[in-house]
XYZ file of C-alpha atoms in Angstrom:
658
model
C -2.371 54.897 32.363
C 1.187 55.778 31.365
C -0.068 57.088 28.032
C -2.762 59.205 29.709
C -0.172 60.577 32.125
C 2.116 61.525 29.206
C 4.926 59.397 30.618
C 7.779 58.477 28.268
C 8.210 54.851 27.294
C 11.949 54.746 27.684
C 14.072 51.636 27.607
C 14.047 51.040 31.365
C 10.250 51.369 31.637
C 9.644 48.882 28.846
C 12.158 46.421 30.297
C 10.348 46.594 33.659
C 6.977 45.974 31.979
C 8.342 43.020 30.020
C 9.924 41.578 33.152
C 6.578 41.627 34.984
C 4.819 40.058 32.016
C 7.513 37.363 31.875
C 6.886 36.344 35.483
C 3.194 35.947 34.675
C 3.877 33.993 31.471
C 2.015 36.474 29.267
C 4.195 36.331 26.175
C 1.363 37.488 23.900
C 0.931 40.677 25.922
C 4.696 41.195 25.920
C 4.705 41.081 22.104
C 1.620 43.310 21.912
C 3.064 45.949 24.255
C 6.387 46.086 22.400
C 4.786 46.387 18.975
C 2.167 48.899 20.161
C 4.787 51.239 21.654
C 7.211 51.109 18.763
C 4.464 51.528 16.167
C 3.704 54.959 17.619
C 5.142 57.784 15.555
C 6.843 59.191 18.621
C 8.809 56.001 19.350
C 9.178 54.564 15.856
C 12.775 55.784 15.644
C 13.626 54.996 19.279
C 13.585 51.224 19.178
C 15.861 49.468 21.646
C 17.867 46.356 20.859
C 17.810 45.424 24.563
C 14.002 45.458 24.620
C 13.785 43.178 21.593
C 16.452 40.861 23.008
C 14.453 40.630 26.224
C 11.385 39.826 24.150
C 13.311 37.019 22.430
C 14.195 35.600 25.831
C 10.540 35.669 26.944
C 9.421 33.888 23.786
C 12.134 31.260 24.215
C 11.103 30.488 27.796
C 7.470 30.288 26.669
C 8.431 27.729 23.985
C 7.081 29.633 21.002
C 9.977 29.362 18.491
C 7.979 30.484 15.454
C 7.040 33.773 17.122
C 10.629 34.248 18.292
C 11.858 33.706 14.732
C 9.396 36.320 13.466
C 10.643 38.891 15.986
C 14.258 38.044 15.122
C 13.619 38.706 11.432
C 12.183 42.110 12.376
C 15.477 42.826 14.110
C 17.415 41.832 10.993
C 15.553 44.461 8.971
C 16.268 47.423 11.266
C 19.722 48.857 11.883
C 18.681 50.268 15.299
C 17.893 46.851 16.684
C 20.149 44.696 14.491
C 21.010 41.498 16.468
C 24.172 41.336 18.511
C 25.713 38.194 20.044
C 23.235 38.184 22.948
C 20.309 38.158 20.510
C 21.916 35.374 18.497
C 22.402 33.360 21.683
C 18.765 33.788 22.629
C 17.308 32.746 19.275
C 19.811 29.867 18.943
C 18.876 28.409 22.338
C 15.167 28.744 21.504
C 15.486 27.011 18.142
C 17.764 24.352 19.613
C 15.212 23.428 22.271
C 12.531 23.156 19.601
C 14.677 20.929 17.369
C 14.467 23.341 14.403
C 17.852 22.454 12.944
C 17.389 23.955 9.477
C 16.300 27.325 10.875
C 19.252 27.276 13.249
C 21.701 26.719 10.379
C 20.171 29.748 8.655
C 20.824 31.796 11.801
C 24.509 30.872 11.565
C 24.487 32.048 7.953
C 22.919 35.357 9.021
C 25.798 35.856 11.457
C 28.333 35.671 8.659
C 26.380 37.670 6.047
C 26.365 41.405 5.588
C 23.020 43.144 6.149
C 21.007 44.474 3.249
C 22.024 47.765 1.618
C 19.045 49.530 3.164
C 20.192 48.512 6.639
C 23.826 49.396 5.894
C 22.839 52.930 4.812
C 21.207 53.502 8.201
C 24.540 53.095 10.038
C 27.981 54.600 9.703
C 30.370 53.255 7.092
C 32.740 51.490 9.492
C 29.900 49.481 11.101
C 30.637 45.745 10.874
C 27.921 43.484 12.345
C 29.489 40.207 11.138
C 29.962 37.594 13.868
C 31.287 34.057 14.213
C 29.426 31.258 16.040
C 30.715 30.497 19.510
C 30.340 27.551 21.877
C 26.751 28.415 22.856
C 25.650 28.466 19.221
C 27.245 25.106 18.441
C 25.833 23.526 21.614
C 22.405 24.746 20.500
C 22.941 23.001 17.165
C 23.704 19.773 19.039
C 20.580 20.278 21.107
C 18.541 20.558 17.907
C 20.155 17.374 16.618
C 18.852 15.526 19.692
C 15.204 16.118 18.826
C 15.640 15.768 15.075
C 17.936 12.696 15.501
C 20.364 14.083 12.930
C 23.364 12.196 14.294
C 25.602 13.177 11.376
C 25.265 16.786 12.466
C 27.439 15.971 15.491
C 30.501 15.419 13.319
C 29.732 18.633 11.403
C 29.663 20.581 14.681
C 32.961 19.139 15.934
C 34.570 19.854 12.572
C 33.438 23.493 12.612
C 34.571 23.907 16.207
C 38.000 22.529 15.363
C 38.387 24.949 12.436
C 37.213 27.810 14.624
C 39.676 26.977 17.409
C 36.921 26.201 19.932
C 37.462 23.580 22.648
C 34.523 21.236 23.417
C 33.291 21.296 27.005
C 31.570 18.655 29.097
C 28.196 19.967 27.908
C 29.306 19.564 24.279
C 30.335 15.942 24.764
C 27.199 15.237 26.788
C 24.956 16.595 24.042
C 26.859 14.620 21.418
C 26.330 11.440 23.434
C 22.626 12.232 23.797
C 22.260 12.675 20.030
C 23.817 9.263 19.453
C 21.575 7.749 22.118
C 18.433 9.072 20.429
C 19.678 7.761 17.080
C 20.436 4.310 18.625
C 24.138 4.690 17.782
C 25.344 3.113 21.014
C 28.930 2.567 19.842
C 29.357 6.301 19.283
C 27.966 6.987 22.760
C 30.791 4.969 24.266
C 33.386 6.473 21.880
C 32.462 10.055 22.730
C 32.629 9.208 26.444
C 36.101 7.741 25.974
C 37.190 10.738 23.891
C 35.921 12.995 26.649
C 38.158 11.200 29.152
C 41.187 11.363 26.822
C 40.750 15.122 26.400
C 40.763 15.510 30.172
C 37.254 16.981 30.207
C 35.635 16.086 33.543
C 32.322 14.283 32.997
C 29.218 15.556 34.696
C 26.397 13.622 36.355
C 24.149 14.206 33.355
C 26.785 12.517 31.180
C 26.526 9.365 33.293
C 22.765 9.487 32.931
C 23.128 9.201 29.151
C 25.672 6.417 29.568
C 23.400 4.424 31.908
C 20.472 4.837 29.535
C 22.567 3.579 26.628
C 23.572 0.481 28.603
C 19.928 -0.057 29.600
C 18.696 -0.005 26.008
C 21.410 -2.479 25.069
C 20.439 -4.771 27.952
C 23.837 -4.348 29.651
C 22.718 -4.097 33.266
C 26.111 -4.857 34.837
C 27.817 -2.160 32.759
C 25.193 0.352 33.886
C 25.862 -0.484 37.535
C 29.618 -0.168 36.971
C 29.161 3.246 35.340
C 27.334 4.588 38.409
C 29.965 3.102 40.703
C 32.657 4.813 38.622
C 30.806 8.121 39.006
C 30.676 7.722 42.780
C 34.379 6.775 42.962
C 35.276 9.954 41.057
C 33.519 11.964 43.744
C 30.873 13.284 41.376
C 27.662 14.072 43.182
C 25.097 11.973 41.390
C 21.984 13.648 40.119
C 18.588 12.130 40.877
C 18.129 11.329 37.197
C 21.178 9.015 37.227
C 19.850 6.835 40.044
C 16.377 6.928 38.524
C 17.692 5.608 35.200
C 19.640 2.866 36.975
C 16.611 1.878 39.070
C 14.434 1.609 35.958
C 17.183 -0.327 34.180
C 17.290 -2.883 36.994
C 13.493 -3.161 37.154
C 13.300 -3.740 33.416
C 15.418 -6.883 33.931
C 13.464 -8.097 36.965
C 15.959 -6.930 39.614
C 13.525 -4.789 41.614
C 15.200 -5.473 44.974
C 18.507 -4.035 43.736
C 16.523 -1.092 42.363
C 15.166 -0.364 45.844
C 18.758 0.383 46.926
C 18.812 3.221 44.392
C 15.588 4.550 45.933
C 17.430 4.793 49.261
C 20.046 6.988 47.555
C 17.346 9.090 45.929
C 15.830 9.878 49.312
C 19.073 11.581 50.315
C 19.131 13.853 47.268
C 17.177 16.953 46.455
C 14.438 15.782 44.112
C 12.928 17.924 41.393
C 9.893 15.625 41.313
C 8.131 13.726 44.113
C 9.234 10.188 44.902
C 6.003 8.667 43.560
C 7.202 9.539 40.053
C 10.210 7.299 40.656
C 8.054 4.342 41.709
C 5.724 4.871 38.778
C 8.685 4.766 36.396
C 10.007 1.614 38.067
C 6.631 -0.123 37.722
C 6.427 0.918 34.071
C 9.935 -0.412 33.426
C 9.011 -3.769 34.995
C 5.784 -3.804 32.993
C 7.675 -3.199 29.740
C 10.078 -5.989 30.674
C 7.198 -8.410 31.248
C 7.734 -8.812 35.007
C 4.161 -8.496 36.273
C 4.721 -9.972 39.729
C 7.632 -7.579 40.271
C 5.291 -4.672 39.413
C 2.984 -5.757 42.213
C 5.917 -6.109 44.623
C 7.145 -2.591 43.826
C 3.628 -1.242 44.321
C 3.370 -2.934 47.711
C 6.804 -1.585 48.749
C 5.836 1.905 47.609
C 3.475 2.246 50.585
C 6.497 2.413 52.922
C 7.858 5.486 51.127
C 4.995 7.520 49.688
C 1.388 7.395 48.569
C 0.670 6.495 44.937
C -0.494 9.166 42.521
C -3.026 8.735 39.750
C -0.265 7.761 37.306
C 0.711 4.854 39.557
C -2.930 3.770 39.802
C -3.295 3.799 36.020
C -0.194 1.659 35.546
C -1.329 -0.847 38.170
C -4.729 -1.157 36.514
C -2.922 -2.187 33.337
C -0.735 -4.603 35.306
C -3.707 -6.271 36.993
C -5.563 -6.441 33.696
C -2.677 -8.136 31.878
C -2.119 -10.524 34.827
C -5.726 -11.820 34.865
C -6.311 -10.209 38.258
C -9.613 -8.543 37.537
C -10.770 -8.499 41.162
C -7.710 -6.529 42.254
C -8.125 -4.125 39.343
C -11.779 -3.644 40.243
C -10.989 -3.010 43.925
C -8.275 -0.490 43.036
C -10.593 1.256 40.582
C -13.418 1.421 43.125
C -11.062 2.780 45.777
C -9.837 5.465 43.396
C -13.200 6.578 42.047
C -15.605 6.022 44.927
C -14.889 3.844 47.970
C -17.576 2.723 50.412
C -16.854 2.620 54.118
C -17.928 -0.529 55.952
C -18.807 1.403 59.109
C -21.158 3.715 57.221
C -22.892 1.656 54.537
C -23.820 3.300 51.264
C -22.090 6.570 52.189
C -19.793 7.511 49.327
C -16.326 8.611 50.470
C -14.481 10.110 47.504
C -10.795 9.370 47.328
C -8.261 12.162 47.283
C -7.150 10.924 43.863
C -9.164 12.063 40.879
C -9.613 9.541 38.111
C -8.685 10.733 34.631
C -9.321 9.405 31.139
C -6.405 6.958 31.447
C -7.917 5.510 34.628
C -11.181 4.677 32.902
C -9.545 3.364 29.730
C -7.255 1.113 31.781
C -10.223 -0.285 33.701
C -12.152 -0.834 30.490
C -9.185 -2.704 29.079
C -8.933 -4.872 32.195
C -12.664 -5.650 32.004
C -12.365 -6.594 28.343
C -9.442 -8.948 29.002
C -11.457 -10.651 31.750
C -14.648 -10.800 29.624
C -16.476 -8.895 32.379
C -18.834 -7.023 30.084
C -21.352 -5.964 32.721
C -18.620 -4.192 34.662
C -17.282 -2.876 31.367
C -20.603 -1.111 30.835
C -20.531 0.133 34.431
C -17.054 1.642 33.981
C -18.063 3.155 30.636
C -21.069 4.819 32.258
C -18.880 6.303 34.982
C -16.460 7.612 32.386
C -19.215 9.345 30.418
C -20.845 10.797 33.530
C -17.409 12.116 34.588
C -17.164 13.917 31.216
C -14.210 11.856 30.018
C -13.926 10.281 26.583
C -12.237 7.169 25.277
C -9.290 7.777 22.968
C -10.624 6.220 19.773
C -7.203 6.070 18.154
C -6.042 3.610 20.845
C -9.141 1.939 22.246
C -11.592 1.510 19.372
C -11.092 -2.239 19.658
C -12.592 -2.180 23.157
C -15.895 -0.801 21.907
C -15.945 -3.232 18.983
C -15.275 -6.181 21.276
C -17.999 -5.018 23.666
C -20.438 -4.626 20.797
C -19.851 -8.198 19.654
C -20.248 -9.368 23.247
C -23.802 -8.030 23.498
C -23.279 -4.315 24.173
C -24.000 -2.728 20.776
C -25.513 0.406 22.285
C -22.128 1.357 23.783
C -20.631 1.497 20.311
C -23.650 3.465 19.115
C -23.239 5.964 21.941
C -19.505 6.327 21.369
C -20.024 6.978 17.660
C -22.657 9.640 18.304
C -20.533 11.254 21.027
C -17.574 11.570 18.662
C -19.803 13.142 16.028
C -21.278 15.541 18.587
C -17.759 16.708 19.473
C -17.138 17.540 15.831
C -14.535 14.789 15.376
C -14.290 12.131 12.693
C -14.780 8.637 14.133
C -12.215 5.940 13.546
C -12.919 3.876 10.421
C -13.235 0.693 12.514
C -16.115 2.211 14.477
C -17.892 2.978 11.216
C -17.374 -0.453 9.689
C -18.426 -2.286 12.858
C -21.565 -0.166 13.048
C -22.320 -0.955 9.399
C -22.038 -4.705 10.063
C -24.147 -4.293 13.182
C -26.968 -2.560 11.307
C -26.917 -5.198 8.560
C -27.144 -7.972 11.154
C -30.232 -6.300 12.661
C -31.786 -5.476 9.263
C -31.667 -1.744 10.005
C -30.880 -0.833 6.403
C -31.929 2.803 6.828
C -29.235 3.231 9.451
C -26.763 1.468 7.156
C -27.464 3.987 4.393
C -27.085 6.901 6.829
C -23.702 5.595 7.979
C -22.501 5.144 4.394
C -23.575 8.664 3.471
C -21.801 10.128 6.467
C -18.650 8.174 5.654
C -18.767 9.673 2.174
C -19.274 13.168 3.567
C -16.367 12.702 5.997
C -14.127 11.297 3.210
C -13.405 8.107 5.156
C -10.950 6.006 3.162
C -12.248 2.442 2.631
C -11.758 0.819 -0.771
C -13.687 -2.001 -2.422
C -11.192 -4.700 -1.441
C -11.386 -3.696 2.213
C -15.203 -3.753 2.089
C -15.114 -7.224 0.507
C -12.790 -8.550 3.199
C -15.002 -7.019 5.874
C -18.182 -8.582 4.511
C -16.527 -11.957 4.088
C -15.172 -11.935 7.638
C -18.574 -11.012 9.081
C -20.818 -13.312 7.053
C -21.445 -15.387 10.170
C -23.427 -12.423 11.520
C -25.977 -12.103 8.705
C -27.576 -14.276 6.063
C -27.373 -14.147 2.296
C -30.942 -12.873 2.196
C -29.799 -9.949 4.332
C -27.365 -8.983 1.593
C -30.145 -9.238 -0.994
C -32.526 -7.121 1.101
C -29.798 -4.534 1.666
C -29.128 -4.318 -2.064
C -32.831 -3.797 -2.693
C -32.974 -1.053 -0.059
C -29.911 0.724 -1.427
C -31.265 0.567 -4.975
C -34.547 2.224 -3.928
C -32.950 4.768 -1.603
C -30.853 7.868 -2.191
C -28.417 7.880 -5.095
C -24.914 6.805 -4.080
C -22.216 8.467 -6.143
C -19.160 8.808 -3.872
C -16.701 6.530 -2.138
C -16.594 4.763 0.212
C -20.359 4.186 -0.127
C -19.989 3.406 -3.826
C -17.174 0.957 -3.105
C -19.369 -0.691 -0.485
C -22.181 -1.231 -3.001
C -19.783 -2.810 -5.506
C -18.316 -5.074 -2.819
C -21.812 -6.000 -1.644
C -22.880 -6.942 -5.174
C -19.738 -9.017 -5.657
C -20.172 -10.782 -2.320
C -23.823 -11.569 -2.990
C -23.037 -12.873 -6.476
C -20.349 -15.137 -5.016
C -22.776 -16.674 -2.535
C -25.481 -17.149 -5.177
C -22.953 -18.910 -7.372
C -21.944 -21.160 -4.477
C -25.568 -22.016 -3.758
C -26.165 -22.896 -7.449
C -23.059 -25.064 -7.485
C -24.191 -26.762 -4.288
C -27.594 -27.687 -5.725
C -25.964 -29.109 -8.857
C -23.540 -31.242 -6.838
C -25.891 -32.510 -4.138
C -29.056 -33.153 -6.198
C -31.903 -34.590 -4.128
C -29.864 -34.514 -0.942
C -31.085 -30.969 -0.191
C -34.709 -32.179 -0.101
C -33.725 -34.921 2.309
C -31.990 -32.468 4.612
C -34.867 -29.982 4.438
C -37.261 -32.782 5.334
C -35.205 -33.525 8.442
C -35.548 -29.914 9.582
C -39.183 -29.381 8.637
C -40.469 -30.155 12.133
C -37.870 -28.124 14.021
C -38.434 -24.743 12.308
C -34.685 -24.242 12.264
C -34.496 -23.824 8.516
C -36.543 -21.209 6.694
C -34.380 -20.259 3.750
C -31.602 -21.674 1.553
C -28.428 -23.105 3.101
C -27.786 -19.991 5.183
C -27.747 -18.789 8.783
C -30.886 -17.541 10.481
C -31.046 -14.795 13.098
C -27.278 -14.220 12.940
C -26.538 -17.850 13.999
C -24.035 -19.520 11.645
C -25.322 -23.114 11.905
C -23.930 -25.811 9.674
C -26.464 -28.372 8.415
C -24.070 -30.806 6.814
C -23.769 -34.167 8.557
C -20.304 -35.490 9.211
C -21.020 -39.070 10.213
C -18.116 -41.395 10.667
C -17.155 -43.214 7.538
C -19.319 -41.024 5.346
C -17.978 -38.359 3.030
C -21.192 -37.925 1.065
C -21.084 -34.142 1.242
C -17.353 -33.574 1.580
C -17.213 -31.409 -1.550
C -19.730 -28.837 -0.388
C -19.386 -28.801 3.408
C -16.050 -26.987 3.295
C -17.731 -23.740 2.270
C -19.932 -23.573 5.392
C -18.378 -22.737 8.769
C -19.113 -25.141 11.582
C -18.506 -22.825 14.523
C -20.712 -19.909 15.465
C -18.851 -17.635 17.886
C -21.086 -16.063 20.519
C -18.775 -14.004 22.734
C -21.612 -12.879 24.983
C -22.288 -16.489 26.010
C -18.664 -16.988 26.973
C -17.593 -19.435 24.276
C -18.230 -21.063 20.898
C -21.278 -23.166 20.100
C -20.356 -26.019 17.770
C -23.216 -26.917 15.466
C -22.195 -29.931 13.445
C -24.367 -32.116 11.308
C -23.464 -35.201 13.316
C -25.614 -33.900 16.169
C -28.631 -33.401 13.870
C -28.819 -36.756 12.179
C -31.951 -38.132 13.929
C -35.177 -36.944 15.490
C -33.828 -37.207 19.050
C -30.943 -34.867 18.305
C -33.291 -32.528 16.442
C -35.566 -32.242 19.447
C -32.582 -31.800 21.724
C -31.250 -29.067 19.383
C -34.644 -27.298 19.350
C -34.493 -27.136 23.138
C -30.987 -25.649 22.939
C -32.064 -22.999 20.452
C -34.992 -22.000 22.654
C -32.671 -21.675 25.637
C -30.230 -19.546 23.622
C -33.036 -17.270 22.470
C -34.155 -16.814 26.084
C -30.608 -15.880 27.111
C -30.299 -13.397 24.238
C -33.660 -11.855 25.158
C -32.596 -11.474 28.780
C -29.413 -9.726 27.686
C -31.461 -6.849 26.195
C -31.447 -4.172 28.937
C -34.448 -2.408 27.429
C -36.981 -5.247 27.556
C -37.364 -8.623 25.945
C -39.687 -7.344 23.212
C -37.477 -4.430 22.169
C -36.125 -4.677 18.644
C -32.906 -3.098 17.433
C -34.814 -0.361 15.616
C -36.718 0.519 18.828
C -33.621 0.832 21.011
C -33.057 4.383 22.336
C -30.472 6.676 20.819
C -27.144 7.537 22.464
C -28.456 10.787 23.962
C -31.413 8.947 25.479
C -29.092 6.285 26.892
C -26.921 8.973 28.501
C -30.022 10.617 30.010
C -31.129 7.214 31.316
C -27.715 6.598 32.862
C -27.713 9.974 34.592
C -31.206 9.323 35.979
C -30.175 5.857 37.168
C -27.101 7.358 38.807
C -29.226 9.924 40.672
C -31.777 7.296 41.697
C -28.967 5.069 42.892
C -27.473 7.841 45.035
C -30.782 8.950 46.553
C -31.900 5.351 47.024
C -28.757 4.545 48.945
C -29.139 7.648 51.056
C -32.722 6.658 51.947
C -31.629 3.147 52.802
C -28.809 4.533 54.915
C -31.205 6.886 56.743
C -33.642 4.043 57.392
C -30.811 1.890 58.707
C -29.628 4.647 61.066
C -33.180 5.230 62.310
C -33.630 1.531 62.882
């Protein structure tokens, strides 16, 4: 509109436009407007240093240091807008906040260097743009050292300030102490604080915050309390962050009641964040210190001050999960996601808190610790239907544990969901799925997974594959390895790792087991025929000395006083872990030595098979190959969720009518 009205873009107009864009946080538009105006032929030679300095300030507040550095270099190449001290201050503060120490050192060099000859010719001969760094520049360097943890840079800054005749302020000493704190140089934290007092520089509240934090990390609780008392005796008005650090320090050592006294002081101060953030930090500090009961006490006391936020709920879910208090975790999760009123049955009253991805992952973790796999699946369904996803980099082990506990379709769904989002699944999800498909003789799926791992350049070498197969041999028989090798040899050509490494490891593993079986027959002689004759009526043994149907059953007797098969029994595990049944089933030869035990064992196997069949949520006759895909499972869950809601509404209506 200004262009159509032939209005002039003078310095004041552009500054007003940039100011409005700054309030709205539109730094991209601020850059675009400035470049668009000054790229016009009319205004190309009317660039303003004040406009570009204002643009640097906007970019610094928007935390885009790379863009600010680009604009600053444009200023260095133009004599009209060559940086002055205000521009250097702006870019130094921006780079200091971002921790870009090397770029900041280059800025100091630019201050002391003459411009290029092309820039010098654009100004009069007596123009001297050389500048020396001041206190703001050096404090920005210290600020950059905090994030980069370059603690030696502190001594460089103090040396340069001494040569330049600059006197350190309270902010300078405070930043130096913070650098040493981040670098875990606690002795230097105390030394800089003492030097600050010797120089007569009055400490600020933020300085005591750093001091308290240093004492906390060293485990010196009494010294932290004395530091805050010293601050109060000096008449320094304590900042909320000081009392917050002290409260967390006390909670980390189990002194939550003393920490509540700091909360009383916090209530009298002007807080930048709500009080629930303080309680959440206190609970986290107690949790990190291992004081679970104190976490619960703080949470109960929190109700007298404020209502918990979703961060507090997430922390408490972790606390209950680690404390073997699954019922409390479940109740808190249900209250947060969807609580049911006792006066109005089956009417869903949504809580004011909205569960996030951390809420669901914390509940899944609590369910896994308590071995509550049915509720684990319930929580996973809710998470998916709420369009949240599990962070695979942190919680892949949950899905793997659930898969081994009888929920393989959850792992299948998670893997497909990650692929649908265009992400690369964690290598553990791939390897667990590979073992799962081998155990269920789904060799086509195994080949598909290996090919995708090769396409995604997943890094698994031959040694890692060998270890994986050896650790999971209790889940599949030797014949399964042979059948898989036959399938891979007749399928698509495998030419890339990690699929090629898997084939080599598979061949090596199979050869090892064949060699063991040959050695066993040579050592035991006719004993194998005797053992096979014992099992002929029980149908428990159909192939060599291997597991059947993923059950790792040992057939070697261990009768008292007999070591007839001591040489060969060590190679066969005697325990078959079945997490889904809640424990380990010990299958030793001593229980199979006569016909009575064999009949008793046949009854046990039949009962186990019935339990495993009942655990299949898609019917007792459904095989692994016939199980629905992840997308179909999600559609089924959504339909079940809708049916559940409408069913409860109908029941509620019938109850009200009755």
